[in-house]
Amino acid sequence: MKKILIANRGEIAVRVIRACRDMGIEAVAIYSECDRAALHVRLADEAWPVGPNPPRESYLRIDRIVDIARRSGADAIHPGYGFLAENEDFAAACRDAGVTFIGPTPEAIALMGSKTAARQAAMRAGVPVVPGTEEPLDESVSDDTVRAIAERIGYPLMLKAVAGGGGKGMRMVSAPEDLASALRAARSEAGSAFGDSAVYLERRIMQPRHIEVQLLGDHHGTVVPFVERECSLQRRHQKVIEESPSIAVSAETRRAITTAAASVARTVGYTNAGTIEFLLDERERFYFLEMNTRLQVEHPVTEMVTGVDLVAWQIRIARGERLTLDPDALLTPMAHAIECRVYAEDPDSGFMPSPGKILGLRVPQGPGVRDDSGAYEGGDVPIHYDPMISKLITWGESRTHALARMRRALGEYDVRGIKTTIPFFQWVLDDEDFVAGRFDTGFIDRKLGARNGVPLLPVADRHEELAAIAAALTHMSRATVTMDEAAGGATTRWKDRARAEAVGRPGR
């Protein structure tokens, strides 16, 4: 494997490019029009345009991506996460083109991508699942039939998209009279998001924790699970803070839940990186939730507590190597790690996206700090894609130590020109219930609701930020005028265009 095309953008594309660089493998980037000057384009050995800004015309174009792989001479494709990472048609297209897909087989993606089929696989593996339906409930199933099924399962319950993820196509139903409207809404959202309106029913576990187990499986029959990740800190079903290990999981439960996860993977013949997600109740009883057939956003916390480079192992497995990791060591964390997903969003305006130019950027450094980012000073955060700009990870000898480092790192992190969720994370990390570990999947939504709209960012800080932005814009304007006067406007503009074209070098 000499050259890998990364079918993604942003921080995950940067992460994979760096793994390729470590392994002496050439990296090929793709970019949409607005990503011509993106960091992943600058770091790659070569970069190819893939289409206009909308994802359906660029990062979701299987035909164009596979064609670029062929023309660039790439012998493998890494999908990252999001976009086409869990698309069985993409994995099949890579296989048909003779290009190695760095991930599971198309068959495994299709099987575990169906939430109902995945539940059935878990039951075959002897793993407990939340009571619910075992078959998809598409548009042909009447409301009366769904109502009868719901009565058997019991309320409260969850409606979930069969092909879903990320909280889309999901509705909680507390009473029978709410079922019909929730069913219509869930099916509509699932159809729009995934092209499949089928849903299924699942009893709601009250105030659960969301615990997941990272897995690696090679092509020689070996599957190894890693120490669990705590992913209960969510906002509207989207993870925002993750850590490893979980303070709610005992050593006995760790053995049981990781054994269960590995059993599910072996049952379906799973290969490469994947994650089994569970719900954990207050008595440490766990229930299979779903499987993500890709690398997870939160994979760095596992890397920091085990010392394993998961992306490198994805590549090694894809080229046929055997897993040589010590299974016992993977279940014995060397540290405690926590990750905050930093978004270009305004937490004081309902977390509205805050796209734009990054006018100033100071990234935290020092012991126990890692920043996985696709951003840089002067770079743009486009409106067309997910607004996550970085993942801030800290680790220490204990949870207390890791949290102290995260507070320090958040205090050092300075982003100017756009709003970010950094003040939100500072607020969460100071919450006494969070510090004590008293939380579940509804924790953040409850806490935000209790604030009654009180701003997270003090007014004085907002005034300071506006003054800094105004000063930066004035400085940039004066610098532009000076350059035009000194070198001639036409010459300067020509050089700017030449630099832009060089950044997007269209392949070799």
Short mmCIF file of C-alpha atoms in Angstrom, two decimals:
data_model
loop_
_atom_site.label_atom_id
_atom_site.label_comp_id
_atom_site.label_asym_id
_atom_site.label_seq_id
_atom_site.Cartn_x
_atom_site.Cartn_y
_atom_site.Cartn_z
CA MET A 1 0.00 0.00 0.00
CA LYS A 2 1.88 3.05 -1.29
CA LYS A 3 -0.76 5.74 -1.78
CA ILE A 4 -4.04 6.36 0.06
CA LEU A 5 -6.85 8.67 -1.00
CA ILE A 6 -8.72 10.24 1.93
CA ALA A 7 -12.39 10.55 0.99
CA ASN A 8 -13.13 13.24 3.55
CA ARG A 9 -12.25 16.72 4.75
CA GLY A 10 -11.52 18.70 7.91
CA GLU A 11 -9.82 17.36 11.00
CA ILE A 12 -10.33 13.68 10.20
CA ALA A 13 -8.68 14.09 6.80
CA VAL A 14 -5.76 15.79 8.55
CA ARG A 15 -5.61 12.95 11.09
CA VAL A 16 -5.43 10.27 8.38
CA ILE A 17 -2.87 12.23 6.34
CA ARG A 18 -0.60 12.39 9.39
CA ALA A 19 -0.92 8.63 9.94
CA CYS A 20 0.03 8.09 6.29
CA ARG A 21 3.04 10.38 6.72
CA ASP A 22 4.16 8.40 9.81
CA MET A 23 3.97 5.17 7.79
CA GLY A 24 5.75 6.47 4.70
CA ILE A 25 2.57 6.34 2.59
CA GLU A 26 1.60 9.08 0.13
CA ALA A 27 -1.69 10.84 0.87
CA VAL A 28 -4.15 12.11 -1.73
CA ALA A 29 -6.72 14.73 -0.70
CA ILE A 30 -9.96 15.69 -2.38
CA TYR A 31 -11.63 19.07 -2.03
CA SER A 32 -14.78 20.93 -2.93
CA GLU A 33 -14.64 24.48 -4.24
CA CYS A 34 -14.78 26.14 -0.81
CA ASP A 35 -12.14 23.74 0.57
CA ARG A 36 -9.47 24.67 -1.99
CA ALA A 37 -7.31 26.28 0.73
CA ALA A 38 -8.28 23.88 3.56
CA LEU A 39 -5.61 22.44 5.84
CA HIS A 40 -6.05 18.87 4.62
CA VAL A 41 -5.37 20.09 1.07
CA ARG A 42 -2.21 21.87 2.17
CA LEU A 43 -0.86 18.86 4.04
CA ALA A 44 -1.52 16.16 1.42
CA ASP A 45 1.06 15.05 -1.13
CA GLU A 46 -1.44 15.88 -3.85
CA ALA A 47 -5.00 17.16 -3.99
CA TRP A 48 -7.79 16.82 -6.56
CA PRO A 49 -11.01 18.81 -7.01
CA VAL A 50 -14.10 16.68 -6.46
CA GLY A 51 -16.93 19.09 -7.22
CA PRO A 52 -19.04 22.04 -6.01
CA ASN A 53 -19.68 22.84 -2.35
CA PRO A 54 -22.86 20.82 -1.63
CA PRO A 55 -21.81 17.38 -0.28
CA ARG A 56 -24.13 15.55 -2.70
CA GLU A 57 -22.11 17.09 -5.55
CA SER A 58 -18.67 16.51 -4.05
CA TYR A 59 -17.86 14.43 -0.96
CA LEU A 60 -20.82 12.10 -1.59
CA ARG A 61 -20.02 11.45 -5.27
CA ILE A 62 -18.88 7.83 -5.29
CA ASP A 63 -18.16 7.84 -9.01
CA ARG A 64 -15.91 10.90 -8.88
CA ILE A 65 -14.00 9.74 -5.81
CA VAL A 66 -13.28 6.30 -7.24
CA ASP A 67 -12.25 7.88 -10.54
CA ILE A 68 -9.83 10.21 -8.74
CA ALA A 69 -8.35 7.21 -6.93
CA ARG A 70 -7.79 5.52 -10.29
CA ARG A 71 -6.30 8.59 -11.97
CA SER A 72 -4.06 9.48 -9.02
CA GLY A 73 -2.74 5.94 -8.70
CA ALA A 74 -4.08 5.47 -5.17
CA ASP A 75 -4.31 1.82 -4.22
CA ALA A 76 -6.52 2.38 -1.16
CA ILE A 77 -9.22 4.73 0.13
CA HIS A 78 -9.77 5.78 3.75
CA PRO A 79 -13.33 7.11 4.26
CA GLY A 80 -12.78 8.82 7.63
CA TYR A 81 -16.16 9.22 9.34
CA GLY A 82 -19.35 10.82 8.07
CA PHE A 83 -20.08 11.27 4.37
CA LEU A 84 -19.53 7.81 2.77
CA ALA A 85 -17.82 6.07 5.70
CA GLU A 86 -20.78 3.73 6.36
CA ASN A 87 -22.03 3.43 2.80
CA GLU A 88 -21.92 -0.16 1.57
CA ASP A 89 -22.23 0.98 -2.06
CA PHE A 90 -19.05 3.02 -1.70
CA ALA A 91 -17.16 0.09 -0.18
CA ALA A 92 -18.44 -2.16 -2.99
CA ALA A 93 -17.45 0.40 -5.65
CA CYS A 94 -13.92 0.49 -4.24
CA ARG A 95 -13.73 -3.30 -4.34
CA ASP A 96 -15.06 -3.42 -7.90
CA ALA A 97 -12.43 -0.87 -8.97
CA GLY A 98 -9.63 -2.88 -7.40
CA VAL A 99 -9.01 -0.25 -4.71
CA THR A 100 -8.69 -1.34 -1.07
CA PHE A 101 -11.40 0.13 1.16
CA ILE A 102 -9.90 0.80 4.60
CA GLY A 103 -12.85 -0.41 6.62
CA PRO A 104 -15.19 -3.39 6.90
CA THR A 105 -16.68 -5.31 3.99
CA PRO A 106 -19.74 -3.95 2.15
CA GLU A 107 -21.72 -6.88 3.55
CA ALA A 108 -20.80 -6.05 7.16
CA ILE A 109 -21.63 -2.37 6.64
CA ALA A 110 -25.03 -3.25 5.19
CA LEU A 111 -25.83 -5.75 7.94
CA MET A 112 -24.81 -3.61 10.92
CA GLY A 113 -26.03 -0.39 9.29
CA SER A 114 -29.57 -1.68 9.63
CA LYS A 115 -30.52 -1.13 13.24
CA THR A 116 -33.01 -3.99 13.24
CA ALA A 117 -30.58 -6.43 11.57
CA ALA A 118 -27.89 -5.37 14.05
CA ARG A 119 -30.26 -6.09 16.95
CA GLN A 120 -30.86 -9.55 15.54
CA ALA A 121 -27.10 -10.13 15.25
CA ALA A 122 -26.63 -9.10 18.88
CA MET A 123 -29.31 -11.53 19.99
CA ARG A 124 -27.65 -14.35 18.01
CA ALA A 125 -24.46 -13.50 19.89
CA GLY A 126 -26.31 -13.81 23.19
CA VAL A 127 -26.03 -10.10 23.99
CA PRO A 128 -29.00 -8.39 25.70
CA VAL A 129 -30.91 -5.82 23.66
CA VAL A 130 -33.45 -3.21 24.68
CA PRO A 131 -36.98 -4.62 24.18
CA GLY A 132 -38.34 -3.47 20.84
CA THR A 133 -39.28 -4.43 17.28
CA GLU A 134 -37.14 -6.80 15.27
CA GLU A 135 -38.46 -5.81 11.82
CA PRO A 136 -38.47 -2.41 10.10
CA LEU A 137 -41.73 -0.46 10.22
CA ASP A 138 -41.92 1.21 6.81
CA GLU A 139 -44.73 3.26 5.28
CA SER A 140 -46.70 0.11 4.48
CA VAL A 141 -47.20 -0.62 8.20
CA SER A 142 -50.34 1.15 9.43
CA ASP A 143 -50.52 3.45 12.44
CA ASP A 144 -52.90 0.99 14.12
CA THR A 145 -50.35 -1.82 13.78
CA VAL A 146 -47.58 0.38 15.18
CA ARG A 147 -49.87 1.40 18.05
CA ALA A 148 -50.53 -2.24 18.94
CA ILE A 149 -46.81 -3.03 18.88
CA ALA A 150 -46.09 -0.02 21.06
CA GLU A 151 -48.61 -1.19 23.65
CA ARG A 152 -46.81 -4.53 23.90
CA ILE A 153 -43.40 -2.86 24.32
CA GLY A 154 -44.66 -0.29 26.81
CA TYR A 155 -44.20 3.45 27.28
CA PRO A 156 -42.11 5.55 27.29
CA LEU A 157 -40.46 4.38 24.09
CA MET A 158 -38.20 5.60 21.31
CA LEU A 159 -38.88 5.79 17.60
CA LYS A 160 -35.61 5.37 15.69
CA ALA A 161 -34.65 5.36 12.02
CA VAL A 162 -33.59 1.93 10.82
CA ALA A 163 -30.79 3.49 8.73
CA GLY A 164 -30.19 6.28 11.22
CA GLY A 165 -27.50 7.84 13.30
CA GLY A 166 -26.59 11.12 14.95
CA GLY A 167 -30.03 11.57 16.49
CA LYS A 168 -31.79 12.01 13.13
CA GLY A 169 -35.12 10.24 12.71
CA MET A 170 -35.39 9.77 16.46
CA ARG A 171 -38.37 10.69 18.66
CA MET A 172 -39.30 9.94 22.25
CA VAL A 173 -42.95 8.98 22.82
CA SER A 174 -44.26 9.25 26.37
CA ALA A 175 -47.93 8.40 25.80
CA PRO A 176 -50.14 6.66 23.17
CA GLU A 177 -51.73 9.92 22.02
CA ASP A 178 -48.30 11.22 20.93
CA LEU A 179 -47.41 8.19 18.81
CA ALA A 180 -49.04 9.09 15.47
CA SER A 181 -47.47 12.54 15.14
CA ALA A 182 -44.07 11.30 16.33
CA LEU A 183 -44.23 8.45 13.81
CA ARG A 184 -44.90 10.84 10.92
CA ALA A 185 -42.10 13.16 12.01
CA ALA A 186 -39.57 10.36 12.50
CA ARG A 187 -40.34 8.77 9.14
CA SER A 188 -40.15 12.11 7.35
CA GLU A 189 -36.82 13.03 8.92
CA ALA A 190 -35.39 9.54 8.31
CA GLY A 191 -36.42 9.67 4.66
CA SER A 192 -34.79 13.07 4.17
CA ALA A 193 -31.58 12.20 6.02
CA PHE A 194 -30.99 8.62 4.90
CA GLY A 195 -33.25 7.96 1.93
CA ASP A 196 -35.06 5.32 4.00
CA SER A 197 -38.15 6.25 6.04
CA ALA A 198 -38.39 2.93 7.92
CA VAL A 199 -38.28 3.14 11.71
CA TYR A 200 -38.36 0.75 14.65
CA LEU A 201 -39.58 0.93 18.25
CA GLU A 202 -37.47 0.51 21.34
CA ARG A 203 -38.40 0.82 25.01
CA ARG A 204 -36.77 3.84 26.57
CA ILE A 205 -34.31 3.09 29.36
CA MET A 206 -34.76 5.94 31.82
CA GLN A 207 -31.65 8.05 32.55
CA PRO A 208 -29.15 5.62 31.00
CA ARG A 209 -25.47 6.09 30.35
CA HIS A 210 -24.14 5.70 26.81
CA ILE A 211 -21.13 3.36 26.92
CA GLU A 212 -19.26 2.18 23.84
CA VAL A 213 -16.54 -0.35 23.11
CA GLN A 214 -13.91 0.17 20.41
CA LEU A 215 -13.00 -2.94 18.40
CA LEU A 216 -10.40 -4.01 15.87
CA GLY A 217 -10.78 -7.16 13.79
CA ASP A 218 -8.26 -8.55 11.32
CA HIS A 219 -8.75 -10.82 8.31
CA HIS A 220 -7.42 -13.85 10.22
CA GLY A 221 -10.27 -14.19 12.70
CA THR A 222 -8.91 -12.12 15.59
CA VAL A 223 -11.11 -9.50 17.27
CA VAL A 224 -9.86 -7.38 20.16
CA PRO A 225 -11.98 -4.99 22.28
CA PHE A 226 -10.62 -1.89 24.03
CA VAL A 227 -11.43 -0.31 27.37
CA GLU A 228 -14.82 1.41 27.25
CA ARG A 229 -15.60 5.04 26.40
CA GLU A 230 -18.12 7.13 28.31
CA CYS A 231 -20.29 9.03 25.79
CA SER A 232 -23.25 10.12 27.91
CA LEU A 233 -22.58 13.85 27.59
CA GLN A 234 -24.86 14.61 24.65
CA ARG A 235 -26.88 17.54 23.38
CA ARG A 236 -29.99 16.52 21.47
CA HIS A 237 -28.60 12.99 20.99
CA GLN A 238 -25.26 14.32 19.67
CA LYS A 239 -22.12 13.51 21.65
CA VAL A 240 -20.15 16.57 22.73
CA ILE A 241 -17.85 15.29 25.49
CA GLU A 242 -16.35 11.81 25.72
CA GLU A 243 -13.95 10.18 28.14
CA SER A 244 -12.23 6.89 28.87
CA PRO A 245 -12.55 4.94 31.04
CA SER A 246 -16.05 5.40 32.47
CA ILE A 247 -16.26 5.98 36.21
CA ALA A 248 -19.62 4.15 36.17
CA VAL A 249 -18.18 0.86 34.90
CA SER A 250 -16.69 -1.61 37.37
CA ALA A 251 -13.91 -4.02 36.45
CA GLU A 252 -16.45 -6.87 36.37
CA THR A 253 -18.80 -4.98 34.05
CA ARG A 254 -15.87 -3.97 31.85
CA ARG A 255 -15.00 -7.60 31.25
CA ALA A 256 -18.61 -8.47 30.54
CA ILE A 257 -19.37 -5.56 28.20
CA THR A 258 -16.15 -5.86 26.19
CA THR A 259 -16.64 -9.63 25.87
CA ALA A 260 -20.19 -8.99 24.61
CA ALA A 261 -18.96 -6.43 22.08
CA ALA A 262 -16.34 -8.78 20.70
CA SER A 263 -18.92 -11.56 20.48
CA VAL A 264 -21.19 -9.42 18.30
CA ALA A 265 -18.27 -8.58 15.98
CA ARG A 266 -17.24 -12.22 15.65
CA THR A 267 -20.83 -13.25 14.94
CA VAL A 268 -20.91 -11.07 11.81
CA GLY A 269 -17.30 -11.70 10.75
CA TYR A 270 -16.35 -8.08 11.31
CA THR A 271 -13.00 -6.68 10.17
CA ASN A 272 -11.15 -3.38 10.67
CA ALA A 273 -12.26 -0.70 13.18
CA GLY A 274 -15.77 -0.58 14.59
CA THR A 275 -17.62 0.38 17.75
CA ILE A 276 -20.41 -1.35 19.64
CA GLU A 277 -22.64 1.04 21.58
CA PHE A 278 -24.58 0.12 24.71
CA LEU A 279 -27.03 1.67 27.14
CA LEU A 280 -26.12 1.15 30.80
CA ASP A 281 -28.73 1.47 33.55
CA GLU A 282 -28.22 2.45 37.18
CA ARG A 283 -27.62 -1.21 38.17
CA GLU A 284 -24.86 -1.63 35.52
CA ARG A 285 -27.07 -3.76 33.32
CA PHE A 286 -26.14 -3.12 29.71
CA TYR A 287 -28.12 -3.42 26.48
CA PHE A 288 -26.89 -3.45 22.88
CA LEU A 289 -27.79 -0.23 21.10
CA GLU A 290 -26.07 -0.25 17.69
CA MET A 291 -22.78 -0.66 15.85
CA ASN A 292 -20.84 2.05 14.05
CA THR A 293 -18.94 0.44 11.18
CA ARG A 294 -16.20 3.06 11.00
CA LEU A 295 -13.68 5.03 13.00
CA GLN A 296 -15.40 7.13 15.68
CA VAL A 297 -14.98 10.87 16.19
CA GLU A 298 -13.93 10.12 19.77
CA HIS A 299 -11.23 7.58 18.92
CA PRO A 300 -8.42 9.78 20.35
CA VAL A 301 -9.46 9.15 23.97
CA THR A 302 -8.94 5.42 23.39
CA GLU A 303 -5.58 6.10 21.78
CA MET A 304 -4.46 8.19 24.75
CA VAL A 305 -5.36 5.57 27.39
CA THR A 306 -4.00 2.55 25.48
CA GLY A 307 -1.11 3.96 23.43
CA VAL A 308 -2.53 2.41 20.23
CA ASP A 309 -2.66 4.33 16.93
CA LEU A 310 -6.08 3.23 15.66
CA VAL A 311 -5.72 4.79 12.20
CA ALA A 312 -2.37 3.11 11.65
CA TRP A 313 -3.92 -0.22 12.65
CA GLN A 314 -6.80 0.36 10.24
CA ILE A 315 -4.26 0.64 7.45
CA ARG A 316 -2.24 -2.35 8.66
CA ILE A 317 -5.34 -4.53 8.85
CA ALA A 318 -6.46 -3.41 5.38
CA ARG A 319 -3.17 -4.60 3.92
CA GLY A 320 -3.59 -8.01 5.52
CA GLU A 321 -1.51 -7.81 8.69
CA ARG A 322 -2.38 -9.82 11.78
CA LEU A 323 -3.36 -8.09 15.01
CA THR A 324 -0.50 -8.38 17.50
CA LEU A 325 -1.99 -6.30 20.31
CA ASP A 326 -2.14 -7.71 23.85
CA PRO A 327 -5.89 -8.08 24.64
CA ASP A 328 -5.38 -7.74 28.39
CA ALA A 329 -3.38 -4.52 27.99
CA LEU A 330 -6.18 -2.98 25.95
CA LEU A 331 -8.55 -3.36 28.91
CA THR A 332 -6.12 -1.78 31.38
CA PRO A 333 -6.10 1.99 30.83
CA MET A 334 -2.74 3.70 31.30
CA ALA A 335 -4.40 7.07 31.96
CA HIS A 336 -7.73 8.90 31.94
CA ALA A 337 -8.60 10.92 28.85
CA ILE A 338 -11.37 13.38 27.99
CA GLU A 339 -12.36 14.97 24.68
CA CYS A 340 -14.36 18.11 23.91
CA ARG A 341 -15.69 18.59 20.38
CA VAL A 342 -15.13 22.26 19.57
CA TYR A 343 -17.80 23.53 17.16
CA ALA A 344 -18.11 26.79 15.27
CA GLU A 345 -21.42 27.45 16.98
CA ASP A 346 -22.81 30.18 19.22
CA PRO A 347 -23.98 28.51 22.46
CA ASP A 348 -25.84 31.70 23.47
CA SER A 349 -27.94 31.64 20.28
CA GLY A 350 -29.25 28.10 20.44
CA PHE A 351 -25.96 26.68 19.12
CA MET A 352 -26.50 28.25 15.72
CA PRO A 353 -23.60 27.62 13.29
CA SER A 354 -21.02 30.40 13.19
CA PRO A 355 -19.24 30.08 9.84
CA GLY A 356 -16.67 32.61 8.68
CA LYS A 357 -12.98 33.48 8.66
CA ILE A 358 -10.79 32.64 11.65
CA LEU A 359 -9.11 35.97 12.31
CA GLY A 360 -7.01 34.76 15.23
CA LEU A 361 -6.14 31.35 16.66
CA ARG A 362 -4.15 30.29 19.71
CA VAL A 363 -4.11 26.53 20.26
CA PRO A 364 -3.46 25.13 23.76
CA GLN A 365 -0.24 23.24 24.34
CA GLY A 366 1.72 21.71 27.17
CA PRO A 367 1.73 18.37 28.99
CA GLY A 368 -1.22 16.08 28.38
CA VAL A 369 -2.86 18.16 25.64
CA ARG A 370 -3.74 17.13 22.08
CA ASP A 371 -5.65 19.17 19.51
CA ASP A 372 -6.95 17.36 16.41
CA SER A 373 -7.95 20.19 14.11
CA GLY A 374 -8.56 21.15 10.51
CA ALA A 375 -8.51 24.89 11.26
CA TYR A 376 -5.81 27.54 10.98
CA GLU A 377 -5.57 31.30 11.40
CA GLY A 378 -6.86 32.98 8.26
CA GLY A 379 -8.76 29.87 7.20
CA ASP A 380 -12.48 29.74 6.56
CA VAL A 381 -15.14 27.67 8.30
CA PRO A 382 -17.65 27.01 5.47
CA ILE A 383 -21.37 26.86 6.03
CA HIS A 384 -21.82 23.75 3.89
CA TYR A 385 -20.49 21.10 6.32
CA ASP A 386 -20.50 19.99 9.94
CA PRO A 387 -19.28 22.95 12.05
CA MET A 388 -16.82 20.95 14.19
CA ILE A 389 -13.42 22.61 13.85
CA SER A 390 -11.36 20.60 16.31
CA LYS A 391 -11.29 17.95 19.00
CA LEU A 392 -9.48 18.96 22.18
CA ILE A 393 -8.16 15.99 24.16
CA THR A 394 -6.42 15.95 27.53
CA TRP A 395 -5.20 13.05 29.61
CA GLY A 396 -3.74 12.51 33.05
CA GLU A 397 -3.08 9.90 35.69
CA SER A 398 -6.65 10.27 37.02
CA ARG A 399 -9.96 11.78 35.96
CA THR A 400 -9.32 14.72 38.26
CA HIS A 401 -5.94 15.28 36.59
CA ALA A 402 -7.40 15.04 33.08
CA LEU A 403 -10.19 17.50 33.95
CA ALA A 404 -7.71 19.98 35.41
CA ARG A 405 -5.72 19.86 32.20
CA MET A 406 -8.87 20.31 30.14
CA ARG A 407 -9.79 23.43 32.12
CA ARG A 408 -6.32 24.80 31.51
CA ALA A 409 -6.45 23.93 27.80
CA LEU A 410 -9.87 25.52 27.32
CA GLY A 411 -8.61 28.66 29.04
CA GLU A 412 -5.66 28.82 26.62
CA TYR A 413 -7.77 28.12 23.53
CA ASP A 414 -8.48 31.41 21.76
CA VAL A 415 -10.44 31.59 18.50
CA ARG A 416 -11.27 35.00 17.01
CA GLY A 417 -13.67 35.88 14.21
CA ILE A 418 -16.21 33.13 14.85
CA LYS A 419 -18.19 31.88 17.83
CA THR A 420 -17.24 28.53 19.33
CA THR A 421 -18.54 26.17 22.00
CA ILE A 422 -15.49 26.72 24.24
CA PRO A 423 -17.50 28.75 26.83
CA PHE A 424 -20.07 25.94 26.90
CA PHE A 425 -17.40 23.37 27.77
CA GLN A 426 -15.97 25.61 30.48
CA TRP A 427 -19.44 25.83 31.99
CA VAL A 428 -19.95 22.04 31.89
CA LEU A 429 -16.55 21.29 33.42
CA ASP A 430 -17.34 23.57 36.36
CA ASP A 431 -20.65 21.85 37.09
CA GLU A 432 -20.44 19.97 40.39
CA ASP A 433 -22.64 17.11 39.17
CA PHE A 434 -20.41 16.58 36.14
CA VAL A 435 -17.28 16.68 38.28
CA ALA A 436 -18.82 14.11 40.63
CA GLY A 437 -19.83 11.87 37.71
CA ARG A 438 -23.56 12.26 38.37
CA PHE A 439 -24.83 12.36 34.80
CA ASP A 440 -26.68 10.44 32.09
CA THR A 441 -27.63 11.01 28.44
CA GLY A 442 -30.15 13.72 29.36
CA PHE A 443 -27.77 15.65 31.62
CA ILE A 444 -26.80 18.51 29.29
CA ASP A 445 -30.30 19.15 27.94
CA ARG A 446 -31.63 19.36 31.51
CA LYS A 447 -28.84 21.67 32.63
CA LEU A 448 -29.26 23.97 29.63
CA GLY A 449 -33.00 24.09 30.21
CA ALA A 450 -32.44 25.13 33.82
CA ARG A 451 -30.34 28.14 32.71
CA ASN A 452 -33.44 29.78 31.18
CA GLY A 453 -31.38 31.48 28.48
CA VAL A 454 -28.74 33.03 30.76
CA PRO A 455 -25.69 33.72 28.49
CA LEU A 456 -22.62 31.51 28.87
CA LEU A 457 -20.30 34.24 27.61
CA PRO A 458 -20.18 37.35 29.86
CA VAL A 459 -21.13 40.66 28.22
CA ALA A 460 -17.66 42.09 28.89
CA ASP A 461 -16.05 39.22 26.98
CA ARG A 462 -18.41 39.82 24.06
CA HIS A 463 -17.43 43.49 23.89
CA GLU A 464 -13.75 42.54 24.01
CA GLU A 465 -14.27 40.03 21.21
CA LEU A 466 -16.05 42.55 18.98
CA ALA A 467 -13.26 45.10 19.54
CA ALA A 468 -10.62 42.50 18.61
CA ILE A 469 -12.48 41.56 15.43
CA ALA A 470 -12.83 45.23 14.42
CA ALA A 471 -9.12 45.83 15.03
CA ALA A 472 -8.16 42.74 12.99
CA LEU A 473 -10.36 43.78 10.08
CA THR A 474 -8.91 47.31 10.12
CA HIS A 475 -5.38 45.91 10.14
CA MET A 476 -6.13 43.57 7.23
CA SER A 477 -7.68 46.44 5.24
CA ARG A 478 -4.66 48.69 5.77
CA ALA A 479 -2.25 45.88 4.87
CA THR A 480 -4.10 45.28 1.60
CA VAL A 481 -3.95 48.97 0.66
CA THR A 482 -0.22 49.12 1.44
CA MET A 483 0.51 46.04 -0.72
CA ASP A 484 -1.45 47.43 -3.65
CA GLU A 485 0.35 50.77 -3.45
CA ALA A 486 3.79 49.18 -3.17
CA ALA A 487 3.59 46.41 -5.75
CA GLY A 488 0.75 47.49 -7.99
CA GLY A 489 -2.75 46.15 -7.48
CA ALA A 490 -2.76 43.96 -10.57
CA THR A 491 0.53 42.27 -9.64
CA THR A 492 -0.65 41.56 -6.07
CA ARG A 493 -3.94 40.12 -7.23
CA TRP A 494 -2.15 37.91 -9.76
CA LYS A 495 0.14 36.57 -7.02
CA ASP A 496 -2.88 35.88 -4.80
CA ARG A 497 -4.50 33.85 -7.58
CA ALA A 498 -1.27 31.97 -8.22
CA ARG A 499 -0.96 31.06 -4.54
CA ALA A 500 -4.59 29.88 -4.46
CA GLU A 501 -4.03 27.67 -7.49
CA ALA A 502 -0.85 26.22 -5.97
CA VAL A 503 -2.74 25.25 -2.80
CA GLY A 504 -5.24 23.28 -4.85
CA ARG A 505 -2.59 21.54 -6.97
CA PRO A 506 -4.73 19.24 -9.14
CA GLY A 507 -2.64 16.11 -9.00
CA ARG A 508 0.51 14.79 -10.57
#
